[in-house]
mmCIF file of C-alpha atoms in Angstrom:
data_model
loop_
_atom_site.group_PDB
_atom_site.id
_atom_site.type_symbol
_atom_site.label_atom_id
_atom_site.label_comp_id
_atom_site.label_asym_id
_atom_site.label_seq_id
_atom_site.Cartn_x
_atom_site.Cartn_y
_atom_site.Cartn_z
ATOM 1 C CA UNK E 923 -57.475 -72.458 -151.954
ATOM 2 C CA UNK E 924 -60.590 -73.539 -150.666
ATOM 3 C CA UNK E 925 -63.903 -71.815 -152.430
ATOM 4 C CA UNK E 926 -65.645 -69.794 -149.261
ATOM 5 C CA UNK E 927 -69.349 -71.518 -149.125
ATOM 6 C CA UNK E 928 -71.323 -68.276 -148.118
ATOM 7 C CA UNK E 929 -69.817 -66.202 -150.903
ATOM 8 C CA UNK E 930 -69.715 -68.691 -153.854
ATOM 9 C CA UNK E 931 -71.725 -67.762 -156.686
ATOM 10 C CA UNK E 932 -74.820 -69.861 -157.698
ATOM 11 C CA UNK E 933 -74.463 -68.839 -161.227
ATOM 12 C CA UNK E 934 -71.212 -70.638 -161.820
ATOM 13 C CA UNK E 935 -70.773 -74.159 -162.308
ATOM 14 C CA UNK E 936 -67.409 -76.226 -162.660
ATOM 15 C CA UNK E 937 -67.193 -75.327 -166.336
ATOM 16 C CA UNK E 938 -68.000 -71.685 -166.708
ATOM 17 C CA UNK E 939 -65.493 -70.111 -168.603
ATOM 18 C CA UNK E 940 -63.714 -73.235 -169.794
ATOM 19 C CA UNK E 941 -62.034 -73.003 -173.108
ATOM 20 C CA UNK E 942 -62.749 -77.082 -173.776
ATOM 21 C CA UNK E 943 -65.552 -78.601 -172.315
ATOM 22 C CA UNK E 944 -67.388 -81.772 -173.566
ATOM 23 C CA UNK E 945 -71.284 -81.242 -175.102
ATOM 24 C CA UNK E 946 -72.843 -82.829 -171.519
ATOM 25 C CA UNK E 947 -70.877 -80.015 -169.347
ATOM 26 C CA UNK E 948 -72.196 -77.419 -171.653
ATOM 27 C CA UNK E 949 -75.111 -78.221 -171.420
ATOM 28 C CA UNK E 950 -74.957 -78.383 -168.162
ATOM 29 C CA UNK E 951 -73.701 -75.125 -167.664
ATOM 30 C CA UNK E 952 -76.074 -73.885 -169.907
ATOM 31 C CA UNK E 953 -79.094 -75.141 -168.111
ATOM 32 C CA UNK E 954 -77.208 -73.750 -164.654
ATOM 33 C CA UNK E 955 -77.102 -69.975 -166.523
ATOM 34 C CA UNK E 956 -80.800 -69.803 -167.991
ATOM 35 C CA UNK E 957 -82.241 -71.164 -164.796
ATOM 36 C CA UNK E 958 -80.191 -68.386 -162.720
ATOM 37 C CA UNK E 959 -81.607 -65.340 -165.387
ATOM 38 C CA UNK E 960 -85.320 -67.019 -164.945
ATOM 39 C CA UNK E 961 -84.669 -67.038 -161.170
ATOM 40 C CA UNK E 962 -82.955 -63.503 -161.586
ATOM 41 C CA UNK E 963 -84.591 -61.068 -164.374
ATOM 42 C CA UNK E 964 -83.699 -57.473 -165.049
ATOM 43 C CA UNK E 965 -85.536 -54.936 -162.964
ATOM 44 C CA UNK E 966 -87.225 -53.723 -165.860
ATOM 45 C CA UNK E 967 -88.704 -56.774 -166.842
ATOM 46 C CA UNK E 968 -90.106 -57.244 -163.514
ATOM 47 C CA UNK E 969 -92.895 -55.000 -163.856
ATOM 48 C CA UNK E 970 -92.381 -53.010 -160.121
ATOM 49 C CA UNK E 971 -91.794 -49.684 -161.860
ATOM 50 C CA UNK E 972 -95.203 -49.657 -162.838
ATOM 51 C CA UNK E 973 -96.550 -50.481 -159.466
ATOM 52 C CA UNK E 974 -93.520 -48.270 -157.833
ATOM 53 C CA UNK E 975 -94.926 -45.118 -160.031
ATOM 54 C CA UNK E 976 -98.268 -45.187 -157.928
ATOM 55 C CA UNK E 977 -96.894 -43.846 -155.141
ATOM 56 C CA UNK E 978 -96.547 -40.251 -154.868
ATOM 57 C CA UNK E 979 -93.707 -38.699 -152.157
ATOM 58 C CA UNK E 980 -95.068 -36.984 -148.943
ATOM 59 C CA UNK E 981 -91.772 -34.617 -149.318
ATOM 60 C CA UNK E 982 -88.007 -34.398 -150.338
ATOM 61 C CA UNK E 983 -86.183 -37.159 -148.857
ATOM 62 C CA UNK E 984 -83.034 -34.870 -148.740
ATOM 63 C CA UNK E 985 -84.752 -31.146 -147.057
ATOM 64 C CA UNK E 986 -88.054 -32.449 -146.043
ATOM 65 C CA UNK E 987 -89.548 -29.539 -148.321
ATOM 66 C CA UNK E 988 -93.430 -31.064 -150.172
ATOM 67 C CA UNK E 989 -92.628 -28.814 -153.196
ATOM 68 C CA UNK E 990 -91.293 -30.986 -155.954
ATOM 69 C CA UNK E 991 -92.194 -31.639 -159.524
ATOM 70 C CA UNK E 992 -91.537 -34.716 -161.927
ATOM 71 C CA UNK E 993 -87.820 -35.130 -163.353
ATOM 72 C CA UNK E 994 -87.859 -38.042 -165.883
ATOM 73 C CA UNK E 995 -87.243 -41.806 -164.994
ATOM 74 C CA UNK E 996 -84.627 -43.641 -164.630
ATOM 75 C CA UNK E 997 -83.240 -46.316 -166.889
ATOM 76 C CA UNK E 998 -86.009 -49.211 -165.617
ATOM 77 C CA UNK E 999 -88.663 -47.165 -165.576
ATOM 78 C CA UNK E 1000 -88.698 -45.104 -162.298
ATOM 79 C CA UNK E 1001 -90.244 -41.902 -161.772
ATOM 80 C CA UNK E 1002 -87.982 -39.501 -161.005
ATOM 81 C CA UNK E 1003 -88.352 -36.235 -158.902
ATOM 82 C CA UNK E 1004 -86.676 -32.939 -158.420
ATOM 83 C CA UNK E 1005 -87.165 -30.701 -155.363
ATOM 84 C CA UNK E 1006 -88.122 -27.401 -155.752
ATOM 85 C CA UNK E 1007 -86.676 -26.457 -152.563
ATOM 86 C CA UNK E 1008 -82.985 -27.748 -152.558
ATOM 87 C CA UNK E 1009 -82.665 -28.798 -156.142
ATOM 88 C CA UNK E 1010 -81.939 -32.063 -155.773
ATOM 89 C CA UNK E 1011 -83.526 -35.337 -157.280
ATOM 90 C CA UNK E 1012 -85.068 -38.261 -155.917
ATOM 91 C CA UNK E 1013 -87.295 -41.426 -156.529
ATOM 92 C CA UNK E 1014 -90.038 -42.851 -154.476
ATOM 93 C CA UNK E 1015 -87.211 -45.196 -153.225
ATOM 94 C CA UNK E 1016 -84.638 -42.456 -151.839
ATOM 95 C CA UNK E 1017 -83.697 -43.025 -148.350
ATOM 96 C CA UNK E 1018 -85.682 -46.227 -148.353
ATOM 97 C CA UNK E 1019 -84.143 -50.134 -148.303
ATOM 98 C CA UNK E 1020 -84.810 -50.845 -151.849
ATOM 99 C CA UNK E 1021 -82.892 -47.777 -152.530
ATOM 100 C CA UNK E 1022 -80.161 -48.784 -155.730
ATOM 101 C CA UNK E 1023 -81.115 -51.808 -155.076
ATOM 102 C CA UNK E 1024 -79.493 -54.607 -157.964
ATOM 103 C CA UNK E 1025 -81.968 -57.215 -157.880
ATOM 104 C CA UNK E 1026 -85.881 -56.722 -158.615
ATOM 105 C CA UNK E 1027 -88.138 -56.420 -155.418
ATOM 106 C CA UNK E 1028 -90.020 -59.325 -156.756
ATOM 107 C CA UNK E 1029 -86.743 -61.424 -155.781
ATOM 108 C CA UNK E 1030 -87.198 -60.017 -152.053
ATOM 109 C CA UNK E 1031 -90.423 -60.876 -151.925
ATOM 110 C CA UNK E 1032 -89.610 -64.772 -152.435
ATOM 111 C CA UNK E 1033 -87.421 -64.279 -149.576
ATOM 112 C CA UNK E 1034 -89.896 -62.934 -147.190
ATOM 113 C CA UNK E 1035 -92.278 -65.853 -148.360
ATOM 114 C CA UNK E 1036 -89.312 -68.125 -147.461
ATOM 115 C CA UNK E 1037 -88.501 -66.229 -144.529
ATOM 116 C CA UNK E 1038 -92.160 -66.400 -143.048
ATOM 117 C CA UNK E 1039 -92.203 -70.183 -143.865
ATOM 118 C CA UNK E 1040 -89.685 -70.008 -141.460
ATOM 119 C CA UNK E 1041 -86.890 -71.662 -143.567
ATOM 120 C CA UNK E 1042 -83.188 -71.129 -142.965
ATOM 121 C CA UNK E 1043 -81.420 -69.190 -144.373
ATOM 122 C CA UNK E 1044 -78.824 -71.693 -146.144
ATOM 123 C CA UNK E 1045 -82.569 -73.198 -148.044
ATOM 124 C CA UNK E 1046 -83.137 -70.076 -148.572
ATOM 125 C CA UNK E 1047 -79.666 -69.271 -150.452
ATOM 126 C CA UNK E 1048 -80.158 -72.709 -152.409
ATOM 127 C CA UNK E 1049 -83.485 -72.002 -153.389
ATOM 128 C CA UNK E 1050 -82.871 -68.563 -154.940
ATOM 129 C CA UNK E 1051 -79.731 -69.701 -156.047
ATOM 130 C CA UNK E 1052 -78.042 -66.686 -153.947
ATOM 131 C CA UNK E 1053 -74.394 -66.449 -152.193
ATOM 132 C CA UNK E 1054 -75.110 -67.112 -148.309
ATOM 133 C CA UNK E 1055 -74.084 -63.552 -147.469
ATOM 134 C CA UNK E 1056 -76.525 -62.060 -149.843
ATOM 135 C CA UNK E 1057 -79.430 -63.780 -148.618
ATOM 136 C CA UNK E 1058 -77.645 -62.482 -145.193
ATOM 137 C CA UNK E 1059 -77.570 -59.041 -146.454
ATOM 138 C CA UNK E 1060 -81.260 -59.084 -147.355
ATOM 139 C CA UNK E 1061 -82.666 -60.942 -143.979
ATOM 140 C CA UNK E 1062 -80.662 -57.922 -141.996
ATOM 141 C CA UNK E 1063 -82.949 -55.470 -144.138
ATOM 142 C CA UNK E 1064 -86.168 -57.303 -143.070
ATOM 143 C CA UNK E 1065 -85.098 -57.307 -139.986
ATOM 144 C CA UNK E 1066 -84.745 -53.408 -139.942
ATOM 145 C CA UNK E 1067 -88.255 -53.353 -141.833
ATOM 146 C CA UNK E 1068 -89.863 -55.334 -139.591
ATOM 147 C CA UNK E 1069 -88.262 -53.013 -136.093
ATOM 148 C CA UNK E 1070 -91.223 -51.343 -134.319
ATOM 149 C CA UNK E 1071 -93.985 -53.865 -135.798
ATOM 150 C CA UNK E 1072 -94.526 -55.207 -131.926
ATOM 151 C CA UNK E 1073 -94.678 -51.242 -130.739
ATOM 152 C CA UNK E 1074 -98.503 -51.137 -131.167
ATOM 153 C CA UNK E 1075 -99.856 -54.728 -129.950
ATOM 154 C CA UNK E 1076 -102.022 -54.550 -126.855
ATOM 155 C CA UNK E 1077 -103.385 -57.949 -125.285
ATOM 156 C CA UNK E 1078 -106.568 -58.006 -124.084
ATOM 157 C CA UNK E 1079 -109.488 -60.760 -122.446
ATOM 158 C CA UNK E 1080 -107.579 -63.742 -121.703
ATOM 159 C CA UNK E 1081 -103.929 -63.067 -121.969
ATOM 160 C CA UNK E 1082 -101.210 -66.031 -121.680
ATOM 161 C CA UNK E 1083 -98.179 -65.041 -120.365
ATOM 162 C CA UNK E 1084 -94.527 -67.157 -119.552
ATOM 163 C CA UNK E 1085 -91.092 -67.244 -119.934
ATOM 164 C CA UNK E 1086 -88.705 -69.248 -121.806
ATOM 165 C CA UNK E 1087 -84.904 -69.313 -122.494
ATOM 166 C CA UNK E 1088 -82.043 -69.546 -125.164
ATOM 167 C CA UNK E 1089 -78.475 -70.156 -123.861
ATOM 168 C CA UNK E 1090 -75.937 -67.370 -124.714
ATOM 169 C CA UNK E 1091 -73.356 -68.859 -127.368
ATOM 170 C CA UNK E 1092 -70.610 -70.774 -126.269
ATOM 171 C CA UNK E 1093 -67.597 -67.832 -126.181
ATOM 172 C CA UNK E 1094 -69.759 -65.961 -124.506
ATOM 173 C CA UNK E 1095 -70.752 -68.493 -121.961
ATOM 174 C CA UNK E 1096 -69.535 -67.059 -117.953
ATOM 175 C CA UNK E 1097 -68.027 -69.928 -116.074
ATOM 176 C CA UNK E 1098 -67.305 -69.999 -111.837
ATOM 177 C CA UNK E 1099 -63.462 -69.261 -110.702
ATOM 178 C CA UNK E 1100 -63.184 -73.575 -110.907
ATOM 179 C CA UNK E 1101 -63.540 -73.271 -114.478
ATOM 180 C CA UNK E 1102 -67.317 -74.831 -114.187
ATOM 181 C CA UNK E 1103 -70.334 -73.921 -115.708
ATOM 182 C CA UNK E 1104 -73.484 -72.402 -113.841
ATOM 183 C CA UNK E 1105 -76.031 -74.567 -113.973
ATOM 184 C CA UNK E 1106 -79.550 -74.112 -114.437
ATOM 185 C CA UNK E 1107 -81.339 -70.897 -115.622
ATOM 186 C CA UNK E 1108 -78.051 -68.825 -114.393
ATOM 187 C CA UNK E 1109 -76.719 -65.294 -116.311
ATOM 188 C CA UNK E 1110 -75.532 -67.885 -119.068
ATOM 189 C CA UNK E 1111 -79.252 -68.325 -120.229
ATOM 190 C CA UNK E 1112 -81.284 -65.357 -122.310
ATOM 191 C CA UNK E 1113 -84.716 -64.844 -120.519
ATOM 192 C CA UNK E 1114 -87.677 -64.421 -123.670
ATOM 193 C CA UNK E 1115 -90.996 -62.939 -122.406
ATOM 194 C CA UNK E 1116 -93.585 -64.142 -124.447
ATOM 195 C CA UNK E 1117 -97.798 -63.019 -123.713
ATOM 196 C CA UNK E 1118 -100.712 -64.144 -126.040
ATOM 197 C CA UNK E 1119 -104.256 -63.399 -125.995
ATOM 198 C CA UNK E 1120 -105.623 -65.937 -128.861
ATOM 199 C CA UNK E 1121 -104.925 -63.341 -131.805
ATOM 200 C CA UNK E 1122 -101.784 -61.319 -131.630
ATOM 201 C CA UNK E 1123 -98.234 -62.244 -129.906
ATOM 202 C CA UNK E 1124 -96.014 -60.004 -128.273
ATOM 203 C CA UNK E 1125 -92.548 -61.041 -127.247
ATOM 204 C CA UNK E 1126 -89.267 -59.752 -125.966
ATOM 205 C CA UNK E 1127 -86.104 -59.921 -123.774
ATOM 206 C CA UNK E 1128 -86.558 -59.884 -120.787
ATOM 207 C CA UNK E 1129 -82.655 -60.194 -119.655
ATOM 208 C CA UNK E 1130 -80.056 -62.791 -118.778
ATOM 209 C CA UNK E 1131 -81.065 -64.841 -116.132
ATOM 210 C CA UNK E 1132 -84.498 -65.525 -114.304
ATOM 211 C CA UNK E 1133 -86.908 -62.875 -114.985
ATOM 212 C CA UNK E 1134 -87.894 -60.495 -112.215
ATOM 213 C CA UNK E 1135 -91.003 -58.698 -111.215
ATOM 214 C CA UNK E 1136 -89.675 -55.191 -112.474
ATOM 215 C CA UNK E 1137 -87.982 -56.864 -115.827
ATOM 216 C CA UNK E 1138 -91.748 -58.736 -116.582
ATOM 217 C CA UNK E 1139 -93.844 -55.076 -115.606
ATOM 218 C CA UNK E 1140 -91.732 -52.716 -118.009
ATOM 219 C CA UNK E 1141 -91.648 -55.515 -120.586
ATOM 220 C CA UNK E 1142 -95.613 -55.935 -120.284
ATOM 221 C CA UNK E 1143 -96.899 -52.862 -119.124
ATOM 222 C CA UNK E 1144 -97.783 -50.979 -122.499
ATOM 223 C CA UNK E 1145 -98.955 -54.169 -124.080
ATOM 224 C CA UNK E 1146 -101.479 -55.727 -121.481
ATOM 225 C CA UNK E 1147 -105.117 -54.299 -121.516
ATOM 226 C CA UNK E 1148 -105.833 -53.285 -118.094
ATOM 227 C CA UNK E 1149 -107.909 -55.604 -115.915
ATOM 228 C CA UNK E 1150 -107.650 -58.662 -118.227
ATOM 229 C CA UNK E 1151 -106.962 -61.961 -117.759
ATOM 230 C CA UNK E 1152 -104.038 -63.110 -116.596
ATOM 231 C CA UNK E 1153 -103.698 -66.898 -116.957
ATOM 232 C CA UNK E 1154 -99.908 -67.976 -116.201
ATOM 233 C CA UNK E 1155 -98.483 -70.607 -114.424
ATOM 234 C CA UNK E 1156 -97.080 -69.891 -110.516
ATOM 235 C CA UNK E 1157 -94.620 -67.191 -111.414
ATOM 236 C CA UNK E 1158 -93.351 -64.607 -108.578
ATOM 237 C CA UNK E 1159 -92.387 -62.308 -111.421
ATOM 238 C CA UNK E 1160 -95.662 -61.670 -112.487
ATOM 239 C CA UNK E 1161 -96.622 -60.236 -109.367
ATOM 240 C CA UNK E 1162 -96.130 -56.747 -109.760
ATOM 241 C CA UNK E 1163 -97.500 -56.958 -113.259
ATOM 242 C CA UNK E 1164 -100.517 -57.722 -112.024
ATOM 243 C CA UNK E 1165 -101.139 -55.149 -109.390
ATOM 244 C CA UNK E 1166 -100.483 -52.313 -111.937
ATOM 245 C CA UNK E 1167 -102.424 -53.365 -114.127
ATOM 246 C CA UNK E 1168 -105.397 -54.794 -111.966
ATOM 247 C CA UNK E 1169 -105.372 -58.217 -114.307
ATOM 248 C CA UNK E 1170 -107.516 -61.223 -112.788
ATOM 249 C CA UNK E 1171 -105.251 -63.672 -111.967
ATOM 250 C CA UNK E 1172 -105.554 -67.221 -113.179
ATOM 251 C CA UNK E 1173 -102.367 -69.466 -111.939
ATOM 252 C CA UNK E 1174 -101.681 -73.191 -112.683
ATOM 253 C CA UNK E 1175 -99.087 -75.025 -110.934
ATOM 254 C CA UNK E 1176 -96.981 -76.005 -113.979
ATOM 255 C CA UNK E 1177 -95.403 -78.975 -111.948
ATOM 256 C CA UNK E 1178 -98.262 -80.623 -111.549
ATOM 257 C CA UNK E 1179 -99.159 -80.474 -115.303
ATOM 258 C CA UNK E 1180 -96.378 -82.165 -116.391
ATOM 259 C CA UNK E 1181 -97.660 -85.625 -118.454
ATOM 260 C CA UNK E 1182 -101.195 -83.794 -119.351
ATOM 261 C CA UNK E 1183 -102.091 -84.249 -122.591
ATOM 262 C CA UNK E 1184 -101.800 -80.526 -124.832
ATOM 263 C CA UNK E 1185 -105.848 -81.080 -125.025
ATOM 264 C CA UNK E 1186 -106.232 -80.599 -121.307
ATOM 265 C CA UNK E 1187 -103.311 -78.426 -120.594
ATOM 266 C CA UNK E 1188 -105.022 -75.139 -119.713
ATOM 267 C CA UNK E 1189 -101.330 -73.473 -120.795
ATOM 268 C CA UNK E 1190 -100.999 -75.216 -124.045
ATOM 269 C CA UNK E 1191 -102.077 -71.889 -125.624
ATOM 270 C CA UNK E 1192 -98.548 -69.978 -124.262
ATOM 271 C CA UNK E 1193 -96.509 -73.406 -123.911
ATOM 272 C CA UNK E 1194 -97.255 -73.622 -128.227
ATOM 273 C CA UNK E 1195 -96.025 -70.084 -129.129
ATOM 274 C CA UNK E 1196 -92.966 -71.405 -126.673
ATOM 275 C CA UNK E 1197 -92.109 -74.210 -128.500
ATOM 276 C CA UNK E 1198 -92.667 -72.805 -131.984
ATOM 277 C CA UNK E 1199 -90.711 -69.587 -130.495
ATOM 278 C CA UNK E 1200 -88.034 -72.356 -129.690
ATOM 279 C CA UNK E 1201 -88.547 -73.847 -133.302
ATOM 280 C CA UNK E 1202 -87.777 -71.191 -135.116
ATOM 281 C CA UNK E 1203 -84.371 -70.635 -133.636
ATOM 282 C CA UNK E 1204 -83.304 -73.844 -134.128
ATOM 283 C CA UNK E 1205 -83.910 -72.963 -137.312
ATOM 284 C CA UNK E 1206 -80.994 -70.761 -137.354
ATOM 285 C CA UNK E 1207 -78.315 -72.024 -135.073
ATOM 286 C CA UNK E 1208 -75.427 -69.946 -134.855
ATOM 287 C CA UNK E 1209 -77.360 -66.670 -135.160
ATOM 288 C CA UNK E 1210 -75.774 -63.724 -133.109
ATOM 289 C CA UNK E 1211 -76.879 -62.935 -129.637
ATOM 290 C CA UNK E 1212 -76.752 -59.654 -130.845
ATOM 291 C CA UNK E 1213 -79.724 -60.106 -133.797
ATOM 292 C CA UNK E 1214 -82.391 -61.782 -130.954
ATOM 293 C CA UNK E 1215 -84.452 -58.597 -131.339
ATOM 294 C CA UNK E 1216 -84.919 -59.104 -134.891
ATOM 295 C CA UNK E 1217 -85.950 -62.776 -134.671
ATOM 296 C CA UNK E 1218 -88.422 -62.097 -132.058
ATOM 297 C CA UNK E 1219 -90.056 -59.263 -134.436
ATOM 298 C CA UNK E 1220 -89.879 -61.944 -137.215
ATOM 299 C CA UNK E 1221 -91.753 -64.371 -134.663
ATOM 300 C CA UNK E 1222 -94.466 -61.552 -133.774
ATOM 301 C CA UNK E 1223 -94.713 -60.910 -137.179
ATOM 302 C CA UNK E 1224 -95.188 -64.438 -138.474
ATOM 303 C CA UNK E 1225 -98.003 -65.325 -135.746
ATOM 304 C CA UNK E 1226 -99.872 -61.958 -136.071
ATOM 305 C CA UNK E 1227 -102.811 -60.970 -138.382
ATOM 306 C CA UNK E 1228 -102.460 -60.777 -141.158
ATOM 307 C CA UNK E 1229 -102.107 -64.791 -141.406
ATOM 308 C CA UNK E 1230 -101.907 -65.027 -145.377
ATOM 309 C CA UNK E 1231 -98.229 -64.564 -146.388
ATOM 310 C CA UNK E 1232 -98.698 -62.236 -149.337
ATOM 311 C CA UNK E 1233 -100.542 -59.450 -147.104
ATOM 312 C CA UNK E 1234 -97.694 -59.555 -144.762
ATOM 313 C CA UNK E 1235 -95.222 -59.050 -148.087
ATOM 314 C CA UNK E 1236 -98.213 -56.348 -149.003
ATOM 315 C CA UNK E 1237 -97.739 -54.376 -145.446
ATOM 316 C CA UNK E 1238 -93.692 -54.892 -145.249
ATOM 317 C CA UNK E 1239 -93.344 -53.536 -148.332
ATOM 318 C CA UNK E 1240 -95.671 -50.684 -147.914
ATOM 319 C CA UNK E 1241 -93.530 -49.764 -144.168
ATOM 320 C CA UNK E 1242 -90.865 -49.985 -146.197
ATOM 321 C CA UNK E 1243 -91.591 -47.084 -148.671
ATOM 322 C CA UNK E 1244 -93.688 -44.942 -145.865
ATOM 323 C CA UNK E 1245 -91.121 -44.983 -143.730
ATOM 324 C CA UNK E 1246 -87.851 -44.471 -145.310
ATOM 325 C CA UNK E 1247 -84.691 -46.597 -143.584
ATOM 326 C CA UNK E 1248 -81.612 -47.600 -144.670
ATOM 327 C CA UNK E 1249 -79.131 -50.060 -144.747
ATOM 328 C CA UNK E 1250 -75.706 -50.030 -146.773
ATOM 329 C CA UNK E 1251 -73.845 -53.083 -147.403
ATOM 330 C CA UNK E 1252 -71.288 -52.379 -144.979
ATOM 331 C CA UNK E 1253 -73.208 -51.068 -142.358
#
């Protein structure tokens, strides 16, 4: 039977558990197994209990009730609670998504490092030595960290503003009754508003097909200072955006800029977060339709303040415990 690529183990080489091997495969196989417990310690090895035990709970993850006293730890070091209220105990992680987690949080941090290097997520398997559908697993819990991190951007001064597109995957492409493709930026394309303002990026879907006036205005309304800068190419969609809002209006004609060097492109600001927009999903090919939300957080998240990686680890990880979420293997 053929060995399933995104489940294999990274532990196991060809001669793990092989009654006669010669002296090269064991050592081999012995390198393969110490590098994979360096790569993978205990949780209580780790350290993160120690930093874990700093926090203090707001309330009972289970009633809500702030009456609670300390219960003990757990086996790697965890504080453990016990409400006063409904009797039962929790930890600082209850109801969060390191909750019983396996693997030490210092392993998920290597993966958001990864992540915000924007590799994919088969380098990131093979560099953490990780089954595929773990790493999987783990991305779909950033990607629940990370939903609502675009609710609070506002643009303001000079704000950059356009459009650009990712075609729907091929089954779920919509062909004429002659068995043809649409052509050109048709329902079969996925319309990606994306506005910038020199320091923080907001994007989003806009919808399938060519974006329209009302699709750009409830997209951009609650994210656009009002009476900024609008500096966009000749876009009839951005009309009514405009008006609301009472943004100066800069246009280019994006025709004629075609062959300008990025230098004295006045859009190379917005046509940069396009292409690296368009960069990172190529990145990924394959993804679901259906996860689009979640890269475009990841996107906002990478190009955003902070720029150093380890303070946007520092601020996930924080949302992550202050604002309990789950996610269960099977979800």
């Amino acid at each position: 039977m053929k060995e399933n690529i995104y489940s294999r183990s990274r532990r196991r080489t060809p001669w793990t558990d092989k009654a006669s091997v010669t002296p090269l495969e064991s050592f081999l196989d012995d390198h393969a197994a110490q590098e994979y417990s360096r790569r993978h310690p205990r949780i209580s090895d780790t350290g993160e209990s120690e930093f874990l035990n700093t926090f203090e709970p707001v309330a009972c993850p289970h009633c809500g009730n702030g009456r609670y006293k300390r219960y003990g730890y757990l086996r790697t070091g965890l504080r453990r609670y016990r409400c006063l209220e409904c009797g039962k105990t929790f930890t600082i992680l209850t109801g969060t998504l390191f909750e019983n987690h396996k693997q030490p949080i210092s392993e998920w941090i290597d993966t958001c490092l990864e992540l915000f290097s924007e590799q994919s997520f088969e380098a990131i398997s093979k560099a953490n030595r990780k089954a595929y559908n773990t790493t999987r697993y783990w991305i779909d819990k950033i990607f629940l960290a990370l939903k609502g991190t675009q609710d609070g951007i506002m643009l303001s001064g000079d704000v950059y503003i356009d459009e650009t597109y990712l075609r729907a995957i091929k089954r779920d492409v919509e062909k004429k009754t002659d068995g043809k493709e649409y052509r050109g930026i048709s329902r079969n394309q996925i319309c990606i508003g994306i506005a910038y303002d020199g320091m923080h990026v907001y994007c989003c879907i806009l919808g399938q097909g060519k974006s329209t006036q009302k699709s750009v205005y409830e997209a951009f309304k609650d994210h656009i200072a009002p009476c900024s800068t609008l500096i966009h190419d000749k876009e009839k969609a951005h009309k009514k955006l405009i008006q609301e809002l009472e943004l100066k209006s800069i246009e280019y004609d994006s025709k004629g800029l075609k062959g300008v060097p990025d230098s004295g492109n006045p859009l190379d600001p917005i046509n940069r977060r396009c292409y690296e927009l368009q960069r990172l999903m190529r990145r990924h090919p394959g993804f679901s339709r259906d996860d689009l939300p979640g890269y475009l957080d990841l996107f906002s998240y990478i190009h955003n303040p902070p720029q150093d990686k380890y303070e946007k680890v520092e601020n996930l990880i924080k949302r992550i415990i202050e604002n309990p979420n789950s996610l269960k293997y099977r979800d």
